mmCIF file of C-alpha atoms in Angstrom:
data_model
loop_
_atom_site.group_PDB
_atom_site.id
_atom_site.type_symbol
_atom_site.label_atom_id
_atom_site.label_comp_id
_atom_site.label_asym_id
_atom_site.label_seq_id
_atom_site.Cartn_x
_atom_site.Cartn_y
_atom_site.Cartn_z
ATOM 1 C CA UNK A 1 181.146 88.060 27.691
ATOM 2 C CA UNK A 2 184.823 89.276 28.092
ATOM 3 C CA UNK A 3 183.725 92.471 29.483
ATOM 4 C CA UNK A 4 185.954 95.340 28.911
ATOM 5 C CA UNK A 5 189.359 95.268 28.959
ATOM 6 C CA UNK A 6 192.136 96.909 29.077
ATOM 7 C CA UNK A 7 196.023 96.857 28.023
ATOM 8 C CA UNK A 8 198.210 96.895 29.305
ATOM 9 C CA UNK A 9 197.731 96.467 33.122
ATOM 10 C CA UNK A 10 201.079 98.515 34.035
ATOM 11 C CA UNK A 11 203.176 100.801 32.386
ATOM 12 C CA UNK A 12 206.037 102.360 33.753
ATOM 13 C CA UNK A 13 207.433 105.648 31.925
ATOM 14 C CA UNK A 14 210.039 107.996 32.123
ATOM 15 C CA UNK A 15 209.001 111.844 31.953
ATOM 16 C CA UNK A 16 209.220 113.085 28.121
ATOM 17 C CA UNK A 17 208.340 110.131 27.123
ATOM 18 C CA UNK A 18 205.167 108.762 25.053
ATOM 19 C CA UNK A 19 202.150 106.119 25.928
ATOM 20 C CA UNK A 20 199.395 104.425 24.239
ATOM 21 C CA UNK A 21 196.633 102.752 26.074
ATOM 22 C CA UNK A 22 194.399 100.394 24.470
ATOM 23 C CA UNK A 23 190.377 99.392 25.287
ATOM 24 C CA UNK A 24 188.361 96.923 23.983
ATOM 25 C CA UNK A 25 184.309 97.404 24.867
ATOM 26 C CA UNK A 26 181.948 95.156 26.436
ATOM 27 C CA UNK A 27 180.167 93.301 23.549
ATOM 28 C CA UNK A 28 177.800 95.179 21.858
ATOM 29 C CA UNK A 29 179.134 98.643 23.102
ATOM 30 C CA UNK A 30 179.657 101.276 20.490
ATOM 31 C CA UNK A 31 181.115 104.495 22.931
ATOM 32 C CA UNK A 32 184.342 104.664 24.652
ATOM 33 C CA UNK A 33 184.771 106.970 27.659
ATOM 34 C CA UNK A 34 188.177 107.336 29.364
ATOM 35 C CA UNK A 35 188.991 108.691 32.881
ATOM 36 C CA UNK A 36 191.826 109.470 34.898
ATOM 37 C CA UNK A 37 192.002 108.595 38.333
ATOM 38 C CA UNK A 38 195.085 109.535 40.414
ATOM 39 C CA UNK A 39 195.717 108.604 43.734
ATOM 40 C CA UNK A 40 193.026 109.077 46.149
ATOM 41 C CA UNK A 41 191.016 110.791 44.168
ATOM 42 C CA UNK A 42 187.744 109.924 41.794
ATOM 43 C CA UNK A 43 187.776 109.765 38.226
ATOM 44 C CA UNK A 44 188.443 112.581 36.248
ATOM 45 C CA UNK A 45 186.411 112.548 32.727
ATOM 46 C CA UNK A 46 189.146 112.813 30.128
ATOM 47 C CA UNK A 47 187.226 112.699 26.833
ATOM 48 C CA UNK A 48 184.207 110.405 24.769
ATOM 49 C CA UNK A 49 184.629 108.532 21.517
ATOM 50 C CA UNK A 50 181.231 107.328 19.366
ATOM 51 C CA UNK A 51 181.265 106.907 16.020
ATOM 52 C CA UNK A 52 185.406 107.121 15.775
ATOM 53 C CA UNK A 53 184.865 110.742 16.693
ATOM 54 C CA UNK A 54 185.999 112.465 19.810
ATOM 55 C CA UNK A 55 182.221 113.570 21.213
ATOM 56 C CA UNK A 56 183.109 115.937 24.596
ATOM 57 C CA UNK A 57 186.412 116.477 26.228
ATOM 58 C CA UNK A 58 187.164 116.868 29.787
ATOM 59 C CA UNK A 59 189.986 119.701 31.083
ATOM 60 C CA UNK A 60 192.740 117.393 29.672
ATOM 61 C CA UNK A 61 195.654 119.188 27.632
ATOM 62 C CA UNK A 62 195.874 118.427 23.886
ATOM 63 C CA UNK A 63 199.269 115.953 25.258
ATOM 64 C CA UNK A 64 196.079 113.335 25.479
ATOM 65 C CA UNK A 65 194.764 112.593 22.322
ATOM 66 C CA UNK A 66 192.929 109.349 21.400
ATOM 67 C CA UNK A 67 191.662 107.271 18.729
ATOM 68 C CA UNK A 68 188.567 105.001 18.046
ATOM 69 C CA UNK A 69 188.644 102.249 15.767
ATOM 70 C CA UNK A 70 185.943 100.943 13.137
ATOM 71 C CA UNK A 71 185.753 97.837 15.801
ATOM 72 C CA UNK A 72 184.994 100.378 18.492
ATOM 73 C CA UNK A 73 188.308 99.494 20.106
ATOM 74 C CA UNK A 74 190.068 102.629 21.804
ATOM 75 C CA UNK A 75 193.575 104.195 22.042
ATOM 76 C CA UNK A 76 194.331 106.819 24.985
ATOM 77 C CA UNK A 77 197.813 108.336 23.982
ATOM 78 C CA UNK A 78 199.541 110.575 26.202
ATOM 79 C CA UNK A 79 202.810 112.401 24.702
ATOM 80 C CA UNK A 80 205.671 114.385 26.877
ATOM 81 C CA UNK A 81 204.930 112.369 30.034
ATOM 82 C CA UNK A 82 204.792 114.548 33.627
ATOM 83 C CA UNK A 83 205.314 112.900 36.810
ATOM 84 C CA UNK A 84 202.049 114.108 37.428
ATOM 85 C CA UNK A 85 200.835 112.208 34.821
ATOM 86 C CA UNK A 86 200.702 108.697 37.466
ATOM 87 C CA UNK A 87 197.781 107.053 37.561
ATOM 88 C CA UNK A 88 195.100 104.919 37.257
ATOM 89 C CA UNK A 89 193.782 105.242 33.544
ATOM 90 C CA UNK A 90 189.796 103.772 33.320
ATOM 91 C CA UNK A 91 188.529 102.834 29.983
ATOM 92 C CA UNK A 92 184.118 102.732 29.966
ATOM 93 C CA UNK A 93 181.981 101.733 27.308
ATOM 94 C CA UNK A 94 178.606 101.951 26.825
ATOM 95 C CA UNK A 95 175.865 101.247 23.959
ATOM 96 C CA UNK A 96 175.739 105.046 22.311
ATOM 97 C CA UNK A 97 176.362 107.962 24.464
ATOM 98 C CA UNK A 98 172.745 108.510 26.146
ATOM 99 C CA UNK A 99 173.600 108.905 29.486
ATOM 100 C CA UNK A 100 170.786 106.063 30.361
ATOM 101 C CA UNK A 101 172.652 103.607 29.023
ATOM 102 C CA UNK A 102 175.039 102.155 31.824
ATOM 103 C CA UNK A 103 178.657 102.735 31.513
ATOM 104 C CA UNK A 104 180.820 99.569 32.539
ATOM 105 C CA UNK A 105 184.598 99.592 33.382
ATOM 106 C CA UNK A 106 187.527 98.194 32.560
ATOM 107 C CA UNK A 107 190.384 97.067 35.377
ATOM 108 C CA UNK A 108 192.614 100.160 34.413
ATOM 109 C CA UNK A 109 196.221 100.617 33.446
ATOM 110 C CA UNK A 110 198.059 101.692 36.022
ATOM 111 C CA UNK A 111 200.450 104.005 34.689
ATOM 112 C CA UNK A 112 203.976 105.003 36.743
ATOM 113 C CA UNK A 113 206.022 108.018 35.323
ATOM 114 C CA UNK A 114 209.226 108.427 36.642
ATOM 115 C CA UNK B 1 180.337 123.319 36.655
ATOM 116 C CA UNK B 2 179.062 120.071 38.333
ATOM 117 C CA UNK B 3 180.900 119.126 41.647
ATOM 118 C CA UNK B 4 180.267 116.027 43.585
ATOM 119 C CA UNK B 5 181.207 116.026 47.772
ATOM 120 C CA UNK B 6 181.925 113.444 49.619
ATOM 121 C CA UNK B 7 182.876 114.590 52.941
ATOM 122 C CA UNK B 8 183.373 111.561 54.541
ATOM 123 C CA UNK B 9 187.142 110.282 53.475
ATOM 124 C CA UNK B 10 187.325 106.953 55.144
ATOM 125 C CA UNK B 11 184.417 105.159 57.088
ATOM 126 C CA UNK B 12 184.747 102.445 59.639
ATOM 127 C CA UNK B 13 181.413 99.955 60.124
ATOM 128 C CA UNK B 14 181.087 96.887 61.776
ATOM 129 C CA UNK B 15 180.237 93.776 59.999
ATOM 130 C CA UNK B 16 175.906 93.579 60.095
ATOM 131 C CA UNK B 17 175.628 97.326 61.464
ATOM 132 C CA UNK B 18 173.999 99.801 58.872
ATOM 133 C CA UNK B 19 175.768 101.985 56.617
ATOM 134 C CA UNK B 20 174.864 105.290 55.139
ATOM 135 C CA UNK B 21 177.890 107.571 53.070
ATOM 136 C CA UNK B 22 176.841 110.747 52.116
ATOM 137 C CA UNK B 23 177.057 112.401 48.847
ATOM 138 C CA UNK B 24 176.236 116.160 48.102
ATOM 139 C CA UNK B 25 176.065 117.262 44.176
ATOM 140 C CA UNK B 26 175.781 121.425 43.409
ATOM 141 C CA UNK B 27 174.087 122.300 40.150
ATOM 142 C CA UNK B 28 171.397 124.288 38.965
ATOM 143 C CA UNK B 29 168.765 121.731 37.973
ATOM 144 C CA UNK B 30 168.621 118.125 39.292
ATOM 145 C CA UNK B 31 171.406 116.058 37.614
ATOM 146 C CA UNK B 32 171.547 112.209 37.450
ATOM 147 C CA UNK B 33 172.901 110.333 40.412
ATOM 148 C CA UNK B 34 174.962 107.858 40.209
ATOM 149 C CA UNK B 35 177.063 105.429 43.183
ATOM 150 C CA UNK B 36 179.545 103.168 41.888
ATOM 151 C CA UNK B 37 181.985 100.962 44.169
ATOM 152 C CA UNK B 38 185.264 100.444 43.440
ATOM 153 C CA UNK B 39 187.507 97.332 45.211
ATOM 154 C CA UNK B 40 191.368 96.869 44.774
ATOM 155 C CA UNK B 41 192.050 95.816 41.441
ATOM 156 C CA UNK B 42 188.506 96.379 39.841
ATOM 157 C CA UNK B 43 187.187 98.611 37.774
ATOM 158 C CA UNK B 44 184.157 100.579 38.729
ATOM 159 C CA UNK B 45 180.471 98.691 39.480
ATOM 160 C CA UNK B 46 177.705 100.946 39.027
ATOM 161 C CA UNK B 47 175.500 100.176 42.201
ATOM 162 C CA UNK B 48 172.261 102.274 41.482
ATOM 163 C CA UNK B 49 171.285 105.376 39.778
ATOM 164 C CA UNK B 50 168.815 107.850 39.367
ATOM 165 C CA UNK B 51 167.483 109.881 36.612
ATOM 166 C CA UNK B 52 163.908 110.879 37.839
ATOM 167 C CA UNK B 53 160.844 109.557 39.667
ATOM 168 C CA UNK B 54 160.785 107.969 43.102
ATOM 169 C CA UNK B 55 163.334 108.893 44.913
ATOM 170 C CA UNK B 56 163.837 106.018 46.842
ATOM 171 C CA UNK B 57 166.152 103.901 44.552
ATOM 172 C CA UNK B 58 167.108 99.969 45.283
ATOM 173 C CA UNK B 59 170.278 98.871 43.720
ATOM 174 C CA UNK B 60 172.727 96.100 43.179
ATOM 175 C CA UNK B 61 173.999 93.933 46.339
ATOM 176 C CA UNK B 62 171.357 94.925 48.789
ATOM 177 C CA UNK B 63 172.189 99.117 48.559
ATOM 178 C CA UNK B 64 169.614 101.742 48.754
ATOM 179 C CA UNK B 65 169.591 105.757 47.703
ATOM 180 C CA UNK B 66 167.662 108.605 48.191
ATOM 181 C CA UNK B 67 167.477 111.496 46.882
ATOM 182 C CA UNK B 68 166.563 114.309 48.425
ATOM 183 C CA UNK B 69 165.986 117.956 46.288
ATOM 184 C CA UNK B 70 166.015 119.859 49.436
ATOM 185 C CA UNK B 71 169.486 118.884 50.329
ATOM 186 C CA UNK B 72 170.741 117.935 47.269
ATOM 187 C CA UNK B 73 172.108 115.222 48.411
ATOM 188 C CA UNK B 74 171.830 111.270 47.339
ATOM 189 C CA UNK B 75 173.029 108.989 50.189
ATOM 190 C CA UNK B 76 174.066 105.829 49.837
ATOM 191 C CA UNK B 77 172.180 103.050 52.812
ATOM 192 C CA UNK B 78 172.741 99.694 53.344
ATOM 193 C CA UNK B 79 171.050 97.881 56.378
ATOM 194 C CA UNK B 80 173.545 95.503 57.332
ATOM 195 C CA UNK B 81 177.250 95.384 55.948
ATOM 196 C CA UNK B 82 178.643 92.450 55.001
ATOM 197 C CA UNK B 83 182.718 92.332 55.140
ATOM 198 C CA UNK B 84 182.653 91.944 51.502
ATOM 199 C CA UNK B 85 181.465 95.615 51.224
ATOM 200 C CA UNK B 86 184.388 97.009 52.415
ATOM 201 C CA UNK B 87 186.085 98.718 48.863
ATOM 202 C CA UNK B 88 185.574 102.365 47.351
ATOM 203 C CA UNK B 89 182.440 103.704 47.183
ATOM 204 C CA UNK B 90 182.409 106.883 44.685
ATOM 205 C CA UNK B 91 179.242 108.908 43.889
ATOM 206 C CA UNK B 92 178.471 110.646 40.299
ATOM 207 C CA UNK B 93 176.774 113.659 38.860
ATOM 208 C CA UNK B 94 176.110 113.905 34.736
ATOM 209 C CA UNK B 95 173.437 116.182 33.827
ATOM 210 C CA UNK B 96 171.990 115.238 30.235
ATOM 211 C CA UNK B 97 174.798 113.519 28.033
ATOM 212 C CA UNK B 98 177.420 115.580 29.562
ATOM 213 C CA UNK B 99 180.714 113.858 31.231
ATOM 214 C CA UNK B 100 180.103 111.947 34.387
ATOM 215 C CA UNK B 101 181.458 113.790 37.374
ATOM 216 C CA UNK B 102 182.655 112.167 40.190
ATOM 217 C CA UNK B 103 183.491 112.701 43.985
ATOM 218 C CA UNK B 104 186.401 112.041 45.662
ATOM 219 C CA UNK B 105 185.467 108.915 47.273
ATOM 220 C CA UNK B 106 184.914 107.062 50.702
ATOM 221 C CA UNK B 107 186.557 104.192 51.485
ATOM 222 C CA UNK B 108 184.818 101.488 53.947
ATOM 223 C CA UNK B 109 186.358 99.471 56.050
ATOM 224 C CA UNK B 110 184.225 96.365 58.091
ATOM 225 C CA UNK B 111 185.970 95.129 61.082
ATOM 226 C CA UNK B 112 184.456 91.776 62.414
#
């Protein structure tokens, strides 16, 4: 079992530009969660996919969007890149979205926006 | 809202002493509890969680929890470190199917 993963494992942007972010879930795992984690700081809950449909959304601005495919892959896109947009992106997944079922994470993407 | 506290930023332990890192959560009703440890270049390993029950919890790696209403807190306890310990150590809130919230962290170091 692969785990999740993530891809790519760094990305470095310029500000203004545009980013996608790809997951693959553990096997089995139907609900991808994605959190932001900048520098010493915890993760920040950006928003939940299940079923291909964005279930709850963290205080994120609508420049994150993301996408869940019929595989139950996930895309985190980010458009009009800030510098404070830095960090350490953390794709989850999980079998559904009860909150007893443990959520295991990917590596990250460690995303650099100059 | 949900917050998580972790007041203690960095924590220094010597290899075989005991460890405890303390975690404070602030909500209305008793969330889940979660502690997760993070090392360089990993994604996050959920050590132990609770949802209700005893509140003495035994997790992953030789870790231990409890929670404790009248503080609300959920400290983390380990009897004896090992230097392979030393990483991230992050502890969660969620209450129901809401988004996990975490705290800010506290990293260990083990000196030999």
């Amino acid at each position: 079992d692969a785990g999740v993963t993530q891809s790519p494992t760094h990305l470095i942007k310029t500000r203004g530009q545009q980013v996608t972010l790809r997951c693959s879930p553990k096997s089995g795992h139907d609900t991808v969660s994605w959190y932001q984690q900048a520098l010493g700081q915890g993760p920040q809950f950006i928003f939940q996919y299940y079923e291909e449909e964005e279930r709850q959304r963290g205080n994120f601005p609508d420049r994150f969007s993301g996408h869940q495919f019929p595989n139950y892959s996930s895309e985190l896109n980010v458009n009009a890149l800030l510098l404070g947009d830095s960090a350490l992106y953390l794709c989850a997944s999980s079998f559904s979205i009860s909150s007893y079922n443990e959520q295991f994470f990917g590596p990250g993407t460690r995303l650099t926006v100059l | 809202a949900q917050s998580v506290t972790q007041p203690d930023i960095h924590i220094t332990v010597s290899e075989g002493a005991s460890l405890e890192l303390r975690c404070n959560y602030s909500y209305g009703a008793t969330p889940y509890l979660f502690w997760y440890v993070q090392s360089p270049g990993q994604g996050l390993q959920l050590l132990l969680k609770y949802f209700s029950g005893d509140t003495l919890v035994q997790g992953i790696k030789g870790f231990e929890a409890e929670f404790k209403r009248s503080q609300s807190s959920f400290n983390l306890r380990k009897p004896s470190v090992h230097w392979s310990d030393a990483a991230e150590y992050f502890c969660a809130s969620q209450f129901g199917n809401e988004k996990l919230t975490f705290g800010t962290g506290t990293r260990l170091t083990i000196i030999p």
